[in-house]
mmCIF file of C-alpha atoms in Angstrom:
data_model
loop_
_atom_site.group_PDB
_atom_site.id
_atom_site.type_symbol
_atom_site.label_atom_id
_atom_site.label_comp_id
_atom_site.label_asym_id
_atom_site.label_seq_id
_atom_site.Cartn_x
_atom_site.Cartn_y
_atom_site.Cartn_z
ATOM 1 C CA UNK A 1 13.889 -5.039 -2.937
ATOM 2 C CA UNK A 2 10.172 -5.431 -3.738
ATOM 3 C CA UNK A 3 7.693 -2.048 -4.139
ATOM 4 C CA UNK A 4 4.538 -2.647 -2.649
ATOM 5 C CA UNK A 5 1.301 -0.262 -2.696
ATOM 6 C CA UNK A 6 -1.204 -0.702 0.028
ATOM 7 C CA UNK A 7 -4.659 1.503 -0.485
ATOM 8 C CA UNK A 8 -5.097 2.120 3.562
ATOM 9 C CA UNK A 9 -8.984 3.770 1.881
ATOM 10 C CA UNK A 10 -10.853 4.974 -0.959
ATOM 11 C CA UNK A 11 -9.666 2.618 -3.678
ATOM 12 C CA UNK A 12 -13.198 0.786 -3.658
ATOM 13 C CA UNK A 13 -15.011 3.698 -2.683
ATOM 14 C CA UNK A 14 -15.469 7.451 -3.329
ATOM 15 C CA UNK A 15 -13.808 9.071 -0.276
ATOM 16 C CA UNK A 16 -10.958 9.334 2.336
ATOM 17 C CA UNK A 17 -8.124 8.348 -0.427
ATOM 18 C CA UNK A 18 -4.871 7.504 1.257
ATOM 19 C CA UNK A 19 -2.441 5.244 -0.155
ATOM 20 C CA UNK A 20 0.937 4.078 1.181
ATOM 21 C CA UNK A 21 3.377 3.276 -1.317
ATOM 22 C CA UNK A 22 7.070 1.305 -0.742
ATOM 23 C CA UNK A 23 9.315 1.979 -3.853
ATOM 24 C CA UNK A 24 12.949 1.607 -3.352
ATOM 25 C CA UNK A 25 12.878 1.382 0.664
ATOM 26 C CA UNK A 26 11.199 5.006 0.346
ATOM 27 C CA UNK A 27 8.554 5.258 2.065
ATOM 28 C CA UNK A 28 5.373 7.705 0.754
ATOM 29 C CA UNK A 29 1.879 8.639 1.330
ATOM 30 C CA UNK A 30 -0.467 9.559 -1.327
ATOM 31 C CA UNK A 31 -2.941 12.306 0.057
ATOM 32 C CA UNK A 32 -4.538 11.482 3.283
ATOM 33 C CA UNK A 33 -8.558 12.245 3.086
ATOM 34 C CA UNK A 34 -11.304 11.444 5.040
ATOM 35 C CA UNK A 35 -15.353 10.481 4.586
ATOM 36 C CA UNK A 36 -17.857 13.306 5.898
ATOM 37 C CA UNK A 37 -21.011 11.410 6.173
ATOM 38 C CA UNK A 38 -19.283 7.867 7.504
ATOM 39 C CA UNK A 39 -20.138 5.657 10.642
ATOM 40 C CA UNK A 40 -15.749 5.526 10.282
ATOM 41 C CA UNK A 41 -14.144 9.316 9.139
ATOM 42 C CA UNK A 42 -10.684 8.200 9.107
ATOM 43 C CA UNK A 43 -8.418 5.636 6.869
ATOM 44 C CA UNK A 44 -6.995 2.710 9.035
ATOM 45 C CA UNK A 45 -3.476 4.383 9.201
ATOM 46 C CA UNK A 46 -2.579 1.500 12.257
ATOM 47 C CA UNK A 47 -2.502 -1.117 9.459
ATOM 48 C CA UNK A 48 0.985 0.785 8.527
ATOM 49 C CA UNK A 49 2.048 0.016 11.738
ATOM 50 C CA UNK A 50 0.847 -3.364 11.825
ATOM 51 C CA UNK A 51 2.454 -4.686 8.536
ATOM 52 C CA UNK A 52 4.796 -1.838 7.210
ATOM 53 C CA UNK A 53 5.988 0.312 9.568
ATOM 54 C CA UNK A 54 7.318 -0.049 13.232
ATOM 55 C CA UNK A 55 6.565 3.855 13.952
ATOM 56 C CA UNK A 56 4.668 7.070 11.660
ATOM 57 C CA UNK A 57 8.126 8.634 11.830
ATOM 58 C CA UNK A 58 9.624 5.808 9.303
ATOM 59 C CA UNK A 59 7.145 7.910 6.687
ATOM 60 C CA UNK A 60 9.346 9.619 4.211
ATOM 61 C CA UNK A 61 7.292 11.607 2.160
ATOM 62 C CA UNK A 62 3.298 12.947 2.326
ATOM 63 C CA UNK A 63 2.518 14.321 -1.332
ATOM 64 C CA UNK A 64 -1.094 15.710 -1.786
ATOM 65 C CA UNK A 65 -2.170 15.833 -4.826
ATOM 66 C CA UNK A 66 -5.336 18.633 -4.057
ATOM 67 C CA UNK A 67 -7.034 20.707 -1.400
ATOM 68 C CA UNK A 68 -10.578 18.452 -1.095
ATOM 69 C CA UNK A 69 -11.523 17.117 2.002
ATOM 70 C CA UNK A 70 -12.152 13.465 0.839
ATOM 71 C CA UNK A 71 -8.045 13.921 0.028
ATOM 72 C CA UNK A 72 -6.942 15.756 3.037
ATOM 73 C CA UNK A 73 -9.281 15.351 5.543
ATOM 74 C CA UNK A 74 -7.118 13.722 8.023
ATOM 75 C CA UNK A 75 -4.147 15.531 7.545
ATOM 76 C CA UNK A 76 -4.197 17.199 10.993
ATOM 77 C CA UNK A 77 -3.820 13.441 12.174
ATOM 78 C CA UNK A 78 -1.433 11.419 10.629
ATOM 79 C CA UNK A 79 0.910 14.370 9.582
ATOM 80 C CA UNK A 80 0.559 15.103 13.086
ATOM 81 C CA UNK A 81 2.339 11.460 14.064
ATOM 82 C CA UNK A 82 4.695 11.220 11.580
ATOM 83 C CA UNK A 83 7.647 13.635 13.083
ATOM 84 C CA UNK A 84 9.881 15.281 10.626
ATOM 85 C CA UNK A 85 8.061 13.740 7.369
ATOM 86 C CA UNK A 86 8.796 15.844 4.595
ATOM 87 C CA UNK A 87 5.278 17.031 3.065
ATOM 88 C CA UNK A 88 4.639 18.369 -0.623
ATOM 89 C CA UNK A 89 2.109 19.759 -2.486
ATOM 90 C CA UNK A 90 1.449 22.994 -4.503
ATOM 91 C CA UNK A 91 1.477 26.480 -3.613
ATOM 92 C CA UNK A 92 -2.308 26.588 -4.422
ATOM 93 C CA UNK A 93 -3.023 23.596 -2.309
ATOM 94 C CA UNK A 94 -0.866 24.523 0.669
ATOM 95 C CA UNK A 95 -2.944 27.742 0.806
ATOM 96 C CA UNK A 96 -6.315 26.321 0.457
ATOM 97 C CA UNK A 97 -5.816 23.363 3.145
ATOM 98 C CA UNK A 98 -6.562 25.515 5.817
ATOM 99 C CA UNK A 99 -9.515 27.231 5.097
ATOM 100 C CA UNK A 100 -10.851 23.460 3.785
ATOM 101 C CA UNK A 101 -9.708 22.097 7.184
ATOM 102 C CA UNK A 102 -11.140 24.315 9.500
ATOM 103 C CA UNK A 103 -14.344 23.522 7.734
ATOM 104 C CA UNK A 104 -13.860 20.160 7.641
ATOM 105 C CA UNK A 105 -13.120 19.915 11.723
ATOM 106 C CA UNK A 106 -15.846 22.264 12.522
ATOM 107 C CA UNK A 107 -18.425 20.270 10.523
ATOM 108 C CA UNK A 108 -17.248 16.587 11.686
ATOM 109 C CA UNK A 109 -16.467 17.989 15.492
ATOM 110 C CA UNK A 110 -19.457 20.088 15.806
ATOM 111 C CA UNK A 111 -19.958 19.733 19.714
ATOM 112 C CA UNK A 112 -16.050 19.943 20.451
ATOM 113 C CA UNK A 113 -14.916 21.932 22.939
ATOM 114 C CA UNK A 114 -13.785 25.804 21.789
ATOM 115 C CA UNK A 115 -10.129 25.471 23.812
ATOM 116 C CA UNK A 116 -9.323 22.229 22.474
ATOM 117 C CA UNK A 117 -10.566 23.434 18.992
ATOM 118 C CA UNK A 118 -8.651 26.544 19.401
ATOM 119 C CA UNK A 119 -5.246 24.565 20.303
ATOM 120 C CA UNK A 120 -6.056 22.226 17.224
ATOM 121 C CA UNK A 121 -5.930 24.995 14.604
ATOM 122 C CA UNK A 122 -2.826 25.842 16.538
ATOM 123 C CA UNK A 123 -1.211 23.368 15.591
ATOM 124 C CA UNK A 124 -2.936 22.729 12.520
ATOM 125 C CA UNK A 125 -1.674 25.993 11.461
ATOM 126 C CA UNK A 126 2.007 24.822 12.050
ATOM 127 C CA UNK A 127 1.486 21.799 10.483
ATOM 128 C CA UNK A 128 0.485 23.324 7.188
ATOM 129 C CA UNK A 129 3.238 25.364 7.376
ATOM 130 C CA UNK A 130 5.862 22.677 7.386
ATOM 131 C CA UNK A 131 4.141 21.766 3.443
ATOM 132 C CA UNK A 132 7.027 22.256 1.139
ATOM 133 C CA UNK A 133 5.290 24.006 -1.964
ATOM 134 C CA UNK A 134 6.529 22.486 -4.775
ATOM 135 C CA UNK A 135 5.986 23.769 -8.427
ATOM 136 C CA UNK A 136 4.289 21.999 -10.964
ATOM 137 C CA UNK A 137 6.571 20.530 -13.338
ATOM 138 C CA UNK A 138 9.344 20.539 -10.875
ATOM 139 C CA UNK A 139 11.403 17.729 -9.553
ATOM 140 C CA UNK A 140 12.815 17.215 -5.879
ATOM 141 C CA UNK A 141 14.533 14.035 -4.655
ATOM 142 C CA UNK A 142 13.471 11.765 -1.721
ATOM 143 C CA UNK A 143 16.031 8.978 -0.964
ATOM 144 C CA UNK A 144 16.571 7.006 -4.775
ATOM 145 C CA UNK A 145 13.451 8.496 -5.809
ATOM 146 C CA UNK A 146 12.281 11.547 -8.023
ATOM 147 C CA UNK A 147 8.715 12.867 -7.720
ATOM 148 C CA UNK A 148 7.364 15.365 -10.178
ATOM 149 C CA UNK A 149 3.932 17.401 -9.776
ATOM 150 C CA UNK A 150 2.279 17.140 -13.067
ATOM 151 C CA UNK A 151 -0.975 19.650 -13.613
ATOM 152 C CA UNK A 152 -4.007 17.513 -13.041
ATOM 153 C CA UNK A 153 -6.947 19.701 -13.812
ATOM 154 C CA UNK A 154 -10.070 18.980 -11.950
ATOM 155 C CA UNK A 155 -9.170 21.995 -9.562
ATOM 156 C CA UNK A 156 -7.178 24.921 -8.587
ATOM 157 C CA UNK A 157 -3.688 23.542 -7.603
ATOM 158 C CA UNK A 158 -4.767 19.685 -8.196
ATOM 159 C CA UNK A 159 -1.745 18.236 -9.266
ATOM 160 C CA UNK A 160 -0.965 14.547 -10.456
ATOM 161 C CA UNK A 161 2.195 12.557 -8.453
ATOM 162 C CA UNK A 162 4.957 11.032 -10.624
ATOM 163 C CA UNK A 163 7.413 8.559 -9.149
ATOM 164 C CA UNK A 164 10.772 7.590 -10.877
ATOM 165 C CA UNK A 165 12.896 5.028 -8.902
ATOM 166 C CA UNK A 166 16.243 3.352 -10.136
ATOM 167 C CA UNK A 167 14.069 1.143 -12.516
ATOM 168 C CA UNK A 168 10.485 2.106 -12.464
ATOM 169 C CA UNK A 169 8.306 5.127 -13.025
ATOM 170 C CA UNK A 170 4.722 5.514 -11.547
ATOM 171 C CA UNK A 171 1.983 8.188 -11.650
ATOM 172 C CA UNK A 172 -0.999 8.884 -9.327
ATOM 173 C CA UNK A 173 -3.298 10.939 -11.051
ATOM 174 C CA UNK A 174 -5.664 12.089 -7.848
ATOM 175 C CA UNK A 175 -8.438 13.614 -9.296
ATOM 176 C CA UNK A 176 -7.723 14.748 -13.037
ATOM 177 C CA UNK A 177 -9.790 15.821 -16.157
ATOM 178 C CA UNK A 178 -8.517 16.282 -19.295
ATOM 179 C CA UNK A 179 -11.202 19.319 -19.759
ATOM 180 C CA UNK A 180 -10.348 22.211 -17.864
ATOM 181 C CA UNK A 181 -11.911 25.804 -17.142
ATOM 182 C CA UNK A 182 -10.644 29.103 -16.463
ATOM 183 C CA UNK A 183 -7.433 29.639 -13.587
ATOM 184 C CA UNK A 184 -7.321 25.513 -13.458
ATOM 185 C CA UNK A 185 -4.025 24.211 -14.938
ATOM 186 C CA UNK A 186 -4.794 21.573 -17.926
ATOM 187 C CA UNK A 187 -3.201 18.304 -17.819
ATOM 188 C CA UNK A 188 0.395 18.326 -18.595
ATOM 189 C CA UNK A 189 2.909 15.301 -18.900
ATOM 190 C CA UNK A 190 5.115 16.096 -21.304
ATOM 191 C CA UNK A 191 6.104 12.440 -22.261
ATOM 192 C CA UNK A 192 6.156 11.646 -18.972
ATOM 193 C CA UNK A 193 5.652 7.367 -19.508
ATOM 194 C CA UNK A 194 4.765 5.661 -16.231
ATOM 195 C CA UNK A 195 5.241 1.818 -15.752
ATOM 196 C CA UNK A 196 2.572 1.925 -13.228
ATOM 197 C CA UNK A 197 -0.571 4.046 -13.524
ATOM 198 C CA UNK A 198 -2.589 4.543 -9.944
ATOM 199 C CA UNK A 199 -5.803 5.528 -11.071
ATOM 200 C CA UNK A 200 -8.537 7.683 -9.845
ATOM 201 C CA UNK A 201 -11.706 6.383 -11.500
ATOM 202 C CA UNK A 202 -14.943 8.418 -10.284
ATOM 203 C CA UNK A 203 -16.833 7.642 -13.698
ATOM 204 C CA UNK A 204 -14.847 3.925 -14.606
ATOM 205 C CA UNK A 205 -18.399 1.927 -13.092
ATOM 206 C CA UNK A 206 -20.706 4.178 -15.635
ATOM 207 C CA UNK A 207 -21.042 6.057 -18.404
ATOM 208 C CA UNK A 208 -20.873 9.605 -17.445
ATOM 209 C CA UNK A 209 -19.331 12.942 -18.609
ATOM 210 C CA UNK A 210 -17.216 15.339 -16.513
ATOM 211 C CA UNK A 211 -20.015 17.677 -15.837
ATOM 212 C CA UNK A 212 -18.917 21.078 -16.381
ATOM 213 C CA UNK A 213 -20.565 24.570 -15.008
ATOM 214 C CA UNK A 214 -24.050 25.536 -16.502
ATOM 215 C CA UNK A 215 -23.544 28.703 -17.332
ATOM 216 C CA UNK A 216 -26.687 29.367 -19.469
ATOM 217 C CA UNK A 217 -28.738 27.195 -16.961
ATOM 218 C CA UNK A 218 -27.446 29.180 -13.947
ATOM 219 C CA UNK A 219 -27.756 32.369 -15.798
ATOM 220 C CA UNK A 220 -31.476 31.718 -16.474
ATOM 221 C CA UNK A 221 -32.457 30.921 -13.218
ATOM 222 C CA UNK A 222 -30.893 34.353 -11.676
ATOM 223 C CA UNK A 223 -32.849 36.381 -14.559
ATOM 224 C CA UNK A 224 -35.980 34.664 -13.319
ATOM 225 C CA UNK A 225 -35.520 35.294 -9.743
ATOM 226 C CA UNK A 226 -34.503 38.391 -10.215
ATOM 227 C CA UNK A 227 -37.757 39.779 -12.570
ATOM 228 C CA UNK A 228 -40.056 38.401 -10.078
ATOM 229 C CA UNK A 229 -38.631 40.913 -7.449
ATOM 230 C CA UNK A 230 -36.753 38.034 -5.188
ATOM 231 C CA UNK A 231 -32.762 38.669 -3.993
ATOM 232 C CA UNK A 232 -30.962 35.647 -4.935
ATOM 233 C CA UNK A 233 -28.234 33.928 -2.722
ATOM 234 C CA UNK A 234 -26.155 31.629 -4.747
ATOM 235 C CA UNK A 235 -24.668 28.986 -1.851
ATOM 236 C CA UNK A 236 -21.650 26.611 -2.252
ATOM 237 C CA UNK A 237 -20.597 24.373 0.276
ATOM 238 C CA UNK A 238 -17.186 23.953 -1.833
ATOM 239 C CA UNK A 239 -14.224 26.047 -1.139
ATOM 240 C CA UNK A 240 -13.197 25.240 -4.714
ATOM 241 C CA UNK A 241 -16.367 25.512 -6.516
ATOM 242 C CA UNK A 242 -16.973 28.707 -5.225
ATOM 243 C CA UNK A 243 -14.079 30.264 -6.892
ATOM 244 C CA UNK A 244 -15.899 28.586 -10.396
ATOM 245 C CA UNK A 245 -19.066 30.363 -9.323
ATOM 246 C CA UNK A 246 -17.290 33.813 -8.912
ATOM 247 C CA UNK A 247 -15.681 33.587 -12.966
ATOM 248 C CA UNK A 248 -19.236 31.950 -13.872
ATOM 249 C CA UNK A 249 -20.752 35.294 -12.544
ATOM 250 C CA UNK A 250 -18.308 37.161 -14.550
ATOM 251 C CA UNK A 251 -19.502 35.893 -17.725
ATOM 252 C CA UNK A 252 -22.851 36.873 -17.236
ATOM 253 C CA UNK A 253 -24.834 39.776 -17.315
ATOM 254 C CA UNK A 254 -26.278 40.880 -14.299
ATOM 255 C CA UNK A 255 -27.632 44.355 -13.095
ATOM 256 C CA UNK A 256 -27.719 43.824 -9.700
ATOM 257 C CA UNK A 257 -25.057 44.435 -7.452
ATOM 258 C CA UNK A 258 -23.347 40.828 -5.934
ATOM 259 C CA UNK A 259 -22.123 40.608 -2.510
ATOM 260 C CA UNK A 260 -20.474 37.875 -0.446
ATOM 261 C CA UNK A 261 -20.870 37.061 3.312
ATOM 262 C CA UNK A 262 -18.139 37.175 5.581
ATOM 263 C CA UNK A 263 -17.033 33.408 5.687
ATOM 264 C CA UNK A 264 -17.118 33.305 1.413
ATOM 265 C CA UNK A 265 -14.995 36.748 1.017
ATOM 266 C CA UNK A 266 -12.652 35.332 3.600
ATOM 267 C CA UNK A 267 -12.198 32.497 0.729
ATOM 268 C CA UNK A 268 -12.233 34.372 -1.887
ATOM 269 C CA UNK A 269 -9.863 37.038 -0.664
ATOM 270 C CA UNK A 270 -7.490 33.877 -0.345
ATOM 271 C CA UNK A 271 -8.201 33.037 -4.036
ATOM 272 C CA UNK A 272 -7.077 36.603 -4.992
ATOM 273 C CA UNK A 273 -4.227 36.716 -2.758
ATOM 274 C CA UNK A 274 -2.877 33.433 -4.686
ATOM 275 C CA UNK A 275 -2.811 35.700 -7.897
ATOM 276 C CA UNK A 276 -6.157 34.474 -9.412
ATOM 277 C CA UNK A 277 -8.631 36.785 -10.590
ATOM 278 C CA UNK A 278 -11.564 37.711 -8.142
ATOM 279 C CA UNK A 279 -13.737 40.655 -8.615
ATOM 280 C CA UNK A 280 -12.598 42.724 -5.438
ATOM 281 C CA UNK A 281 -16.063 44.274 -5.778
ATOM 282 C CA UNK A 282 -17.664 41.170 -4.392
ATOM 283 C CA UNK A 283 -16.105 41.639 -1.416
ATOM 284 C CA UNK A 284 -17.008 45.384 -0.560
ATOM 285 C CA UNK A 285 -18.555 46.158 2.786
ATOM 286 C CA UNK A 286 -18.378 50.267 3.184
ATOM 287 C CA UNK A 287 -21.752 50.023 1.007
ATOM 288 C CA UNK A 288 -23.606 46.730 2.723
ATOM 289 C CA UNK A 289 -26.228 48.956 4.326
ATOM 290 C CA UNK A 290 -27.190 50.715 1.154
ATOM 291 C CA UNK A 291 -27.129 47.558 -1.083
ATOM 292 C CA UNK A 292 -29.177 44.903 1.140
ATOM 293 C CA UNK A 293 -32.045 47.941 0.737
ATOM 294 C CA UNK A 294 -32.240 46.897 -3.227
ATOM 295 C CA UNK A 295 -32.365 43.785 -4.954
ATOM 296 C CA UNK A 296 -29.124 41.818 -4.769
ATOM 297 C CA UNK A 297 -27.448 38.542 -5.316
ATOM 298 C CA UNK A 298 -25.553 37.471 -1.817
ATOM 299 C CA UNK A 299 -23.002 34.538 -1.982
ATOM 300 C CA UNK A 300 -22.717 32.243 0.605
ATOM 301 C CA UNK A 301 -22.318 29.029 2.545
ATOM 302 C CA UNK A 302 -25.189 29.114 4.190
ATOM 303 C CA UNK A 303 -29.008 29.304 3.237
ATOM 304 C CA UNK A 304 -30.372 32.885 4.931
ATOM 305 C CA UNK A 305 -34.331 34.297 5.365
ATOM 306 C CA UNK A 306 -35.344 37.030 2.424
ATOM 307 C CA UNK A 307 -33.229 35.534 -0.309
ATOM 308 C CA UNK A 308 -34.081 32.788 -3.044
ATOM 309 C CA UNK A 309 -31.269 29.969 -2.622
ATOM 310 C CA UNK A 310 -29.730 28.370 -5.286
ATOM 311 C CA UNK A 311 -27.331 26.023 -4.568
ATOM 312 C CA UNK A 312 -24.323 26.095 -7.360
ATOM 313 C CA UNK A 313 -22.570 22.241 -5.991
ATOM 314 C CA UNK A 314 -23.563 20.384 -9.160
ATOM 315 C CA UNK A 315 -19.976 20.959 -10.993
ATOM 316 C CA UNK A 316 -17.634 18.228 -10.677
ATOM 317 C CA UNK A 317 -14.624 18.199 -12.811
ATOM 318 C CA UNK A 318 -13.563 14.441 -12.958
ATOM 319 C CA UNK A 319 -12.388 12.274 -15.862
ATOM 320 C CA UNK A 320 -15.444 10.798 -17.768
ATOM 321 C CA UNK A 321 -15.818 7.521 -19.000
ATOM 322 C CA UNK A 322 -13.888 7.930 -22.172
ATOM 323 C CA UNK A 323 -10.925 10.343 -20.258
ATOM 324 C CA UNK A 324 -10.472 7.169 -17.892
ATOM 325 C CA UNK A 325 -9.845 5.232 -21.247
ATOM 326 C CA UNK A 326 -7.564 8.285 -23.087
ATOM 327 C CA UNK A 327 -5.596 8.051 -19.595
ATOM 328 C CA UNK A 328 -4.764 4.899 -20.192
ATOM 329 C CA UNK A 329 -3.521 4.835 -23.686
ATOM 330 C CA UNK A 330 -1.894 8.348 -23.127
ATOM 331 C CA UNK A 331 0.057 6.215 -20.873
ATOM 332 C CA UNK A 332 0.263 2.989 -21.848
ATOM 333 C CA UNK A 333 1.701 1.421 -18.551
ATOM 334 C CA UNK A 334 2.911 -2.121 -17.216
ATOM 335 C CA UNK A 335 -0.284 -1.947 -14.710
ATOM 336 C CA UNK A 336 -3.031 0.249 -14.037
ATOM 337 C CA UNK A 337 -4.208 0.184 -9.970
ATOM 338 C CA UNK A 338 -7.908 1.482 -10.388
ATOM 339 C CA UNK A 339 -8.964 3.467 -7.134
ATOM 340 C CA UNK A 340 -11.390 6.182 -6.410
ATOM 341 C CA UNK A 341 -14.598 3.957 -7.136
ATOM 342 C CA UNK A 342 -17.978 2.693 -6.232
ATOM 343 C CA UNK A 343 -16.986 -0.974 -7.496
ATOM 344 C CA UNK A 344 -20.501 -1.893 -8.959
ATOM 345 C CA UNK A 345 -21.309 -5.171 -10.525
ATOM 346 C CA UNK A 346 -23.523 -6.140 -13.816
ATOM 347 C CA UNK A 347 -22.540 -2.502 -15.174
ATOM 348 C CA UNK A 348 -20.935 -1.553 -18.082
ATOM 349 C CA UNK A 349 -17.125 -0.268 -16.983
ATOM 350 C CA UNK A 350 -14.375 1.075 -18.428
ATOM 351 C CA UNK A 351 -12.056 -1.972 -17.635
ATOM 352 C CA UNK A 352 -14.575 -4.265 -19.754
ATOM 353 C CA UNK A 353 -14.002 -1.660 -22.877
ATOM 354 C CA UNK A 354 -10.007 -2.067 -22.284
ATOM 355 C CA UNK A 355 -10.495 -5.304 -22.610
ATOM 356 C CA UNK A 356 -12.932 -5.520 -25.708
ATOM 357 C CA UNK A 357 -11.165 -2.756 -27.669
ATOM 358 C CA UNK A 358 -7.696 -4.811 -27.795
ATOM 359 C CA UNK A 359 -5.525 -1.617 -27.330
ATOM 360 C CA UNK A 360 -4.075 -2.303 -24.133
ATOM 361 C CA UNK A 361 -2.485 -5.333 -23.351
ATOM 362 C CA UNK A 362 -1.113 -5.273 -19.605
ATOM 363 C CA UNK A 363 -2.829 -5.934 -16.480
ATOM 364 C CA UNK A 364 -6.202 -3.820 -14.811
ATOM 365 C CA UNK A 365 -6.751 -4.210 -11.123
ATOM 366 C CA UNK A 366 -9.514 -2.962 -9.204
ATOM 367 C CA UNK A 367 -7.713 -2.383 -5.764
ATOM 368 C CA UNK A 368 -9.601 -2.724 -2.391
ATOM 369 C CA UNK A 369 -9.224 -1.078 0.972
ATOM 370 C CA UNK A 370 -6.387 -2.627 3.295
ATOM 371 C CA UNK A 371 -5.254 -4.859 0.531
ATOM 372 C CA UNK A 372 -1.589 -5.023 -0.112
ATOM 373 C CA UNK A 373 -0.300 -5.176 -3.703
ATOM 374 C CA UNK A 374 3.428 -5.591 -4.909
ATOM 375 C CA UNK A 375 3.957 -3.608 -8.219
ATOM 376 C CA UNK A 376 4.246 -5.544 -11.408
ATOM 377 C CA UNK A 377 2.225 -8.367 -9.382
ATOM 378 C CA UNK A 378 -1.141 -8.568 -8.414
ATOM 379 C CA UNK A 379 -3.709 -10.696 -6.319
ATOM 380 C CA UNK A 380 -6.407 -9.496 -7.853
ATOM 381 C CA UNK A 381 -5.945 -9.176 -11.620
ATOM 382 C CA UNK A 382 -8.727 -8.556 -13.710
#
């Protein structure tokens, strides 16, 4: 029985990853995104239907590997179809797709009608609670196969997706970084050796670092604000990177109160509910009247009059250059499936220094969109 793995999008581009993957007659679906700022939002699920499938109900599995849009954006649809698939994903996750959804639809549907949009959270609600949360380092069985979450890194929950069949093993990293920050899991594998490596590869076209919070930087700005007399209103359009500002905040000195609007302590109340650390005095309200009177720092999602806005969306924890290389020899695989990246030409890329260091001898493909691959083959070997 051949294994094939078809990138339905985001394998040559940043955005809306959603891979299908045939191993052992199982049938699986690696996180199901979407592009925000796209003449086309969704991945080209029909294809399935067109070359793999006869019907979205033959889908065995959907595993998601984190809670960002660009993975998870079109969720509501194709789960939707796909009857009594069996979805997975951490505890974390699970509890952070909603609030990232309903966000997601309200930004991409702004005009939509409020009834239909109330009977879509409807259901989107009961979709999300079909998700099976699965543990990280736990295992569950799907037909012949046995899929492990493995800590990832890059955000709260983000997991990586390991694959054992009768006689292969894969791993889909998602998003990962080896470097990690406070209440985010480090990467874990624990010998775990994949055959096939599906790799996300934000930073493999340039050389660039995982770019980690500026404390200092943000820290400085806020004192400056603040001794010219000015409220500050820190604003992060990220569900996730919001909970980084709110431990960022906490490391700093500040002696002004901090408040949050309504739409950010609804997120961060989920944060805290999910056992991390939030400072509860963020989200007070009995004392809103007295504090908005003095000179305060406001957190939000949106830009507001009498406040100087900063906007905190800079951090991105992704693999550099060199953790797209460590990845690799960590790992060692048959085949590495690069996906996840702006495919640029005449640049220096982390394939080329595979190649010219003479450590790893198997095969690198760059994947494209809608292009079918059968593992331990490939069509496009570089």
């Amino acid at each position: 029985m051949k294994d094939y793995f078809l990138p339905l999008a985001g394998a040559d581009e940043i955005g809306a990853s959603s891979y299908f993957l045939k191993i052992d007659g199982v049938n699986i679906l690696l996180d199901c995104g979407a592009r925000k700022h796209a003449k086309i939002t969704y991945p080209n699920y029909h294809i399935l239907l067109e070359q793999q499938l006869d019907s979205f109900d033959q889908l065995d599995a959907i595993l998601i590997s984190h809670a960002h849009y660009d993975h998870i954006g079109s969720f509501y649809s194709i789960a939707g179809s796909a009857g009594n698939v069996k979805i997975f994903a951490t505890k974390t996750t699970k509890e952070l797709m909603k609030l990232q959804l309903i966000d997601f639809e309200r930004s991409i549907n702004v005009n939509e009608n409020e009834k239909i949009r109330k009977i879509k959270l409807q259901q989107l609600d009961k979709i999300i609670g079909n998700i099976i949360e699965l543990p990280l380092m736990t295992t569950v069985t799907i037909g012949t196969c046995k899929i492990t979450l493995y800590p990832a890194g890059h955000m709260v929950g983000a997991c990586m997706v390991g694959i054992e069949s009768k006689d292969k093993k894969l791993l889909y990293t998602g998003d990962f970084s080896f470097h990690t920050i406070q209440g985010i899991n480090a990467i874990k594998l624990s010998g775990y050796k994949p055959d096939y490596l599906i790799m996300n590869a934000t930073y493999g076209y340039k050389y660039g670092d995982s770019k980690g919070f500026d404390y200092k930087g943000l820290n400085k700005k806020i004192a400056t604000i603040l001794k010219n007399g000015d409220n500050v209103l820190l604003k992060s359009t990220s569900i996730a990177k919001e909970f980084d500002l709110v431990y960022a905040l906490r490391m700093m000195k500040i002696g002004v109160p901090i408040r949050t609007d309504d739409q950010s302590a609804h997120i961060l109340n989920a944060f805290f509910n999910l056992g991390y650390d939030v400072n509860q005095e963020y989200m007070k309200k009995d004392d809103w009247n007295e504090v908005r009177n003095h000179q305060h720092i406001l957190i939000s999602q949106t830009e507001k009059e009498g406040y100087v806005n900063i906007i905190v969306d800079r951090y991105s924890l992704h693999a550099s250059f060199a953790e797209l290389l460590n990845m690799v020899y960590l790992c060692m695989p048959k085949a590495v499936y690069v996906v996840h990246a702006h495919v640029q030409k005449k640049v220096l890329n982390f394939m080329d220094d595979l190649r010219d260091q003479g450590r790893y001898h198997g095969k690198i493909i760059q994947c494209h969109n809608e292009v079918t691959y059968e593992l331990g083959r490939s069509c496009n070997e570089i």
